[in-house]
Amino acid sequence: MFRAYEIQPDIYWVGTIEWNERYIHGFSMPLGSTTNAYLIMDEHITLIDTCMPGFEDELLQRIASIVDPARIDYIVSNHSEKDHAGGLARMLAAAPHAKVVTSSPKGHAILQTYVGDEREFIPVKSGDTLTIGTRTLSFIHTPMVHWPDNMVTYSATDRMLFSNDAFGQFFATSQRFCDEVDQSVLFACAKKYFANIIMPYAKQTAKAVAAVRGLDIEVIAPAHGLIWRGEGVGRILDAYEQWCALEPTDSAVVVYATMYGATARMAAAITEAFMAAGISVRAYDLDVSDISDIMTEVMDARYVAVGSSTHNGTVLPPMGQFLTYLKGLAPKGRRGLAFGSFGWAATGTKEIDTVLQGAGYEPLLDPQTCGWNDTTASEEALFQAVSEALR
């Protein structure tokens, strides 16, 4: 039933479309996703990456629409995370003579835990090559984009880069190329992907972008989402260079969790103070907002204000989740503000302040607190305090 799609002469997209996937390790995917794999038909048939566990039948059927999977000679694993290498065991069962090409030593070590060492591995270092017929594949290590084992594969014959997680998007679509979809949606997906997956490794990613800039590239084929071609190649490389710089804009994000409304009123006062100062701001109630959408805004924001009601001596559960997520992703060189309401002890606000400072945020003000039933005068005082700090 499933079919392969030729994307370059003798190169086929044989990936999987996860139309109904919505979350992966805290990341929301409202448009679903694709996990891309690529089949190169040359003297030695080569598969680039595999698939998510549970999607092996789709991958195998797409390959079988072109060639018997048993004829595959090489399986290149650019990255050993489960969404790319989870189908490796099934592929090796279907391709009994295939050798596994992976990064040395990290990729090799990880993949051995998946399939053992009874199959032949070809561990490669950055700069190594593999001739598969008319094509010679080159391998470039891109460690920490976003795992230590990551590498990319380049075919000079096709001017094509198989980039795995770099330049990806979570975007399920029947189209295969960047110029076939709405560009605003495409780049919004690409930016959200960067902010939530790549951002903590921006320095390493900048080095990887610089390395691939030196290649003659006509097509970038990532492991998720649309394939970049034509003008899209330059646009996504330019975007990554800009995002990797992590330069904040004059903007703010206000994130809060509220119990009886007092913290929400504080959030409104802080939001108004940013607005009055001419600073672009977005406010997010964690009861109705997605943390990965928020982090896409946080990536650009010069100011991040975070507030919660105190609950059982700590923050409300949605705020606890957000703070955990923020700690792993927070860009540096920003200013933070902890705020919140309380009944008898403002311990939740202190906890937020500790997390913000630990994540590298310079305090805009001391933590701001109010009693759960304070008057509107306290909100006006908060507005004035934030306004003064922004002058």
XYZ file of C-alpha atoms in Angstrom:
391
model
C 0.000 0.000 0.000
C 2.690 2.511 0.974
C 4.790 3.899 -1.888
C 8.215 5.493 -2.238
C 8.581 8.961 -3.809
C 11.538 9.855 -6.011
C 13.031 13.151 -4.814
C 16.233 13.098 -6.895
C 17.293 10.726 -9.682
C 17.597 7.292 -8.023
C 16.988 8.728 -4.539
C 13.664 7.986 -2.889
C 11.849 9.229 0.189
C 10.737 6.101 2.056
C 9.866 7.657 5.398
C 6.826 7.490 7.614
C 4.081 10.027 8.232
C 2.828 10.285 11.796
C -0.411 12.111 11.023
C -1.808 11.721 14.536
C 1.288 12.039 16.720
C 0.905 15.032 19.004
C 3.646 14.876 21.660
C 7.256 13.767 21.940
C 9.208 14.291 25.207
C 7.243 17.425 26.148
C 7.093 18.860 22.633
C 3.670 19.373 21.110
C 3.171 18.569 17.437
C -0.274 19.909 16.468
C 0.485 19.218 12.786
C 1.890 15.738 13.406
C 5.271 14.783 12.014
C 7.219 12.825 9.456
C 10.233 10.650 10.149
C 12.219 10.697 6.948
C 14.314 7.871 5.554
C 15.974 7.905 2.146
C 16.806 5.069 -0.231
C 19.707 5.504 -2.663
C 19.601 3.152 -5.630
C 23.209 2.688 -6.706
C 25.532 -0.265 -7.230
C 25.364 -0.765 -3.476
C 21.811 0.061 -2.345
C 21.909 2.339 0.676
C 19.259 3.357 3.201
C 19.726 6.590 5.147
C 18.125 6.225 8.616
C 15.104 4.134 9.582
C 12.014 5.024 11.626
C 10.147 5.268 14.904
C 9.292 1.954 16.606
C 5.843 0.866 15.461
C 6.218 2.303 11.950
C 8.494 -0.394 10.523
C 5.790 -1.866 8.256
C 5.254 1.485 6.556
C 9.002 1.921 6.012
C 9.432 -1.597 4.653
C 6.469 -1.288 2.294
C 7.774 1.983 0.860
C 11.170 0.383 0.252
C 9.584 -2.744 -1.235
C 7.743 -0.596 -3.797
C 11.196 0.084 -5.303
C 13.371 -2.890 -4.382
C 13.412 -6.023 -2.256
C 14.699 -4.819 1.163
C 16.930 -7.915 1.246
C 19.070 -6.260 -1.445
C 20.065 -3.320 0.772
C 23.845 -3.258 1.269
C 24.264 -0.367 3.711
C 22.119 1.283 6.356
C 23.516 4.673 7.368
C 22.426 5.739 10.849
C 23.099 9.450 11.223
C 21.659 9.497 14.741
C 20.772 6.670 17.092
C 17.788 8.193 18.907
C 14.767 5.895 18.821
C 12.759 7.987 16.388
C 15.469 7.456 13.751
C 17.004 4.122 14.706
C 14.068 2.436 16.401
C 13.340 0.468 13.221
C 16.923 -0.730 12.794
C 16.393 -4.239 14.203
C 13.461 -4.904 11.842
C 15.405 -3.479 8.903
C 18.385 -5.710 9.645
C 16.057 -8.716 9.794
C 14.710 -7.758 6.371
C 18.165 -6.917 4.974
C 20.310 -9.818 6.217
C 23.501 -8.727 4.441
C 23.335 -5.006 5.232
C 26.203 -3.328 7.047
C 25.459 -0.500 9.481
C 27.350 2.768 8.995
C 27.380 4.952 12.100
C 29.527 7.527 13.883
C 32.585 6.377 15.798
C 32.598 5.836 18.697
C 29.289 7.218 20.033
C 26.835 5.984 17.416
C 28.463 2.555 17.300
C 28.247 2.186 21.081
C 24.571 3.163 21.209
C 23.435 1.027 18.272
C 25.145 -2.037 19.734
C 22.716 -1.763 22.649
C 19.852 -1.959 20.130
C 20.950 -4.860 17.944
C 24.004 -6.406 19.583
C 27.342 -6.806 17.857
C 26.573 -9.833 15.725
C 25.962 -7.628 12.653
C 28.779 -5.822 10.869
C 29.205 -2.161 11.754
C 31.253 0.393 9.847
C 32.079 3.102 12.414
C 33.119 6.299 10.627
C 34.902 9.429 11.719
C 34.372 12.926 10.388
C 35.837 13.120 6.887
C 35.524 9.418 6.153
C 33.903 8.346 2.886
C 32.049 5.347 1.508
C 31.814 4.579 -2.219
C 28.502 2.944 -3.125
C 28.863 2.954 -6.920
C 28.662 6.157 -8.910
C 28.339 8.001 -5.604
C 30.775 8.515 -2.781
C 29.151 9.436 0.514
C 31.020 11.716 2.926
C 30.395 11.830 6.662
C 30.713 14.872 8.906
C 30.336 14.570 12.657
C 27.986 17.147 14.189
C 28.222 16.254 17.890
C 25.516 17.625 20.187
C 23.169 18.536 17.352
C 21.532 17.299 19.460
C 23.183 14.075 20.753
C 26.904 13.252 20.975
C 26.576 10.663 18.180
C 25.087 12.928 15.515
C 26.553 13.110 12.033
C 25.391 14.171 8.576
C 25.877 12.409 5.244
C 26.708 14.226 2.009
C 26.479 13.045 -1.605
C 28.528 15.342 -3.840
C 27.098 13.645 -6.933
C 23.596 14.787 -5.959
C 24.705 17.958 -4.120
C 22.541 16.584 -1.349
C 22.961 16.706 2.438
C 21.176 14.164 4.639
C 21.115 16.271 7.794
C 19.125 14.174 10.259
C 17.822 16.387 13.103
C 19.428 19.593 11.875
C 17.048 21.790 9.822
C 14.015 19.641 10.670
C 10.417 20.475 11.524
C 7.575 18.496 13.047
C 5.121 18.788 10.162
C 3.011 15.958 8.720
C 2.175 16.661 5.111
C 1.634 14.858 1.826
C 4.113 17.281 0.228
C 7.826 16.511 0.354
C 9.513 19.845 -0.485
C 9.757 23.194 1.276
C 8.436 25.206 -1.667
C 5.197 23.190 -1.818
C 3.745 24.459 1.467
C 2.868 27.732 3.169
C 6.190 29.357 4.049
C 4.965 31.027 7.232
C 3.769 27.672 8.583
C 6.982 25.960 7.501
C 9.316 28.442 9.180
C 7.149 28.629 12.298
C 7.516 24.847 12.591
C 11.258 25.072 11.937
C 11.720 27.768 14.574
C 9.680 25.895 17.177
C 11.749 22.779 16.450
C 14.978 24.748 16.925
C 13.808 26.411 20.140
C 12.725 23.183 21.803
C 15.344 20.718 20.538
C 18.404 22.486 19.155
C 18.613 25.708 21.219
C 20.632 24.337 24.192
C 23.298 23.289 21.694
C 23.372 26.500 19.673
C 27.168 26.839 19.844
C 27.709 23.320 18.553
C 25.029 23.834 15.915
C 26.688 27.032 14.694
C 29.871 25.011 14.080
C 27.870 22.399 12.168
C 26.213 25.076 10.015
C 29.622 26.562 9.254
C 30.890 23.108 8.248
C 28.050 22.429 5.820
C 28.284 25.969 4.399
C 31.504 24.786 2.795
C 29.675 22.110 0.804
C 28.027 22.525 -2.586
C 24.437 21.904 -1.499
C 21.361 21.919 -3.692
C 19.137 19.853 -1.387
C 18.992 19.406 2.393
C 17.061 16.294 3.393
C 16.352 16.353 7.144
C 14.994 13.506 9.237
C 11.766 15.348 10.087
C 9.464 17.450 7.940
C 9.966 19.011 4.519
C 13.033 18.714 2.293
C 14.823 22.003 1.529
C 15.708 22.787 -2.070
C 16.413 25.805 -4.255
C 16.144 29.100 -2.394
C 14.935 27.197 0.663
C 18.460 25.874 1.298
C 19.889 29.358 1.739
C 16.906 30.523 3.752
C 17.119 27.744 6.326
C 20.910 28.079 6.626
C 20.503 31.828 7.173
C 17.751 31.211 9.726
C 19.909 28.739 11.659
C 22.810 31.186 11.739
C 20.481 33.838 13.155
C 18.883 31.488 15.688
C 22.230 30.075 16.797
C 23.337 33.591 17.751
C 20.541 33.635 20.374
C 20.366 37.420 20.243
C 17.271 38.553 22.157
C 14.774 40.977 20.751
C 13.205 43.742 22.813
C 10.343 41.495 23.850
C 8.957 39.833 26.952
C 7.123 36.677 27.955
C 4.924 36.433 31.056
C 4.161 32.883 32.185
C 1.966 32.080 35.155
C -0.106 29.500 37.002
C -2.879 30.804 39.202
C -5.127 29.291 41.859
C -7.828 31.839 42.748
C -6.884 34.660 40.389
C -4.408 36.743 42.392
C -1.368 35.558 40.402
C -3.292 36.134 37.172
C -3.921 39.732 38.256
C -0.215 40.147 38.979
C 0.579 38.751 35.527
C -1.809 41.272 33.980
C -0.108 44.160 35.830
C 3.345 43.010 34.689
C 2.123 42.560 31.121
C 0.676 46.088 31.146
C 3.992 47.457 32.423
C 5.840 45.912 29.492
C 3.241 47.258 27.095
C 3.473 50.744 28.580
C 7.252 50.607 28.114
C 6.789 49.830 24.411
C 8.066 46.265 24.773
C 6.327 43.545 22.774
C 4.915 41.022 25.250
C 2.903 37.813 25.338
C 1.247 36.388 28.454
C 0.618 32.653 28.924
C -1.622 30.968 31.480
C -0.190 27.467 31.912
C -3.673 26.023 32.369
C -4.385 26.681 28.696
C -0.953 27.146 27.079
C 1.555 24.677 25.676
C 5.073 24.825 27.106
C 6.806 24.164 23.779
C 4.919 27.070 22.183
C 5.999 29.249 25.104
C 9.647 28.234 24.688
C 9.557 29.361 21.068
C 8.747 32.864 22.376
C 11.248 32.576 25.243
C 14.057 31.993 22.729
C 13.690 35.583 21.489
C 12.626 37.342 24.680
C 14.904 39.708 26.569
C 12.625 39.476 29.611
C 10.885 36.448 31.108
C 8.498 36.902 34.034
C 7.373 33.705 35.755
C 4.745 33.492 38.470
C 2.767 30.982 40.490
C 0.539 30.760 43.481
C 2.234 28.992 46.382
C 0.719 25.527 46.782
C 1.776 23.105 49.526
C 4.971 25.061 50.009
C 5.941 24.941 46.342
C 4.567 26.021 42.952
C 1.443 24.750 41.249
C 1.977 21.512 39.271
C 1.792 23.125 35.782
C 4.458 25.605 36.870
C 6.636 22.784 38.174
C 6.520 21.196 34.742
C 7.356 24.476 33.033
C 10.314 25.205 35.325
C 11.742 21.738 34.656
C 11.403 22.340 30.922
C 12.873 25.840 31.148
C 15.969 24.681 33.045
C 16.999 22.458 30.158
C 16.411 25.014 27.408
C 16.879 28.527 28.781
C 19.030 30.841 26.640
C 21.524 33.016 28.501
C 21.897 36.782 28.651
C 18.282 37.520 29.599
C 16.530 39.130 32.563
C 14.009 37.331 34.731
C 11.312 38.246 37.204
C 9.785 35.867 39.743
C 6.347 36.720 41.097
C 3.398 35.087 42.782
C 0.680 35.148 45.398
C 0.486 33.260 48.675
C -1.704 32.560 51.653
C 0.771 32.372 54.535
C 4.271 31.834 53.030
C 5.657 33.026 49.691
C 7.819 29.942 49.172
C 6.642 29.299 45.615
C 7.988 32.641 44.428
C 11.356 31.973 46.076
C 11.525 28.642 44.254
C 10.865 30.322 40.899
C 13.557 32.926 41.597
C 16.073 30.191 42.410
C 15.308 28.370 39.170
C 15.493 31.533 37.070
C 18.842 32.560 38.506
C 20.140 29.002 38.199
C 19.157 29.054 34.525
C 21.184 32.226 33.993
C 18.523 34.924 34.218
C 19.662 38.202 35.783
C 16.918 39.464 38.138
C 14.997 42.450 36.845
C 13.647 43.011 40.375
C 13.594 41.169 43.647
C 10.844 38.511 43.692
C 7.439 40.188 43.725
C 4.743 38.765 45.993
C 1.268 39.616 47.174
C -1.315 38.068 49.462
C -3.954 36.027 47.745
C -6.665 38.565 48.583
C -4.740 41.845 48.280
C -6.426 44.936 46.871
C -5.928 46.422 43.433
C -3.520 48.893 45.037
C -0.911 46.133 45.162
C -1.361 45.553 41.429
C -0.792 49.238 40.750
C 2.328 49.137 42.925
C 3.598 46.125 40.955
C 2.937 47.942 37.680
C 4.933 50.942 38.917
C 7.813 48.766 40.182
C 8.207 46.944 36.892
C 7.831 50.163 34.915
C 10.602 51.767 36.976
C 12.895 48.767 36.502
C 12.437 48.975 32.722
C 13.417 52.647 32.505
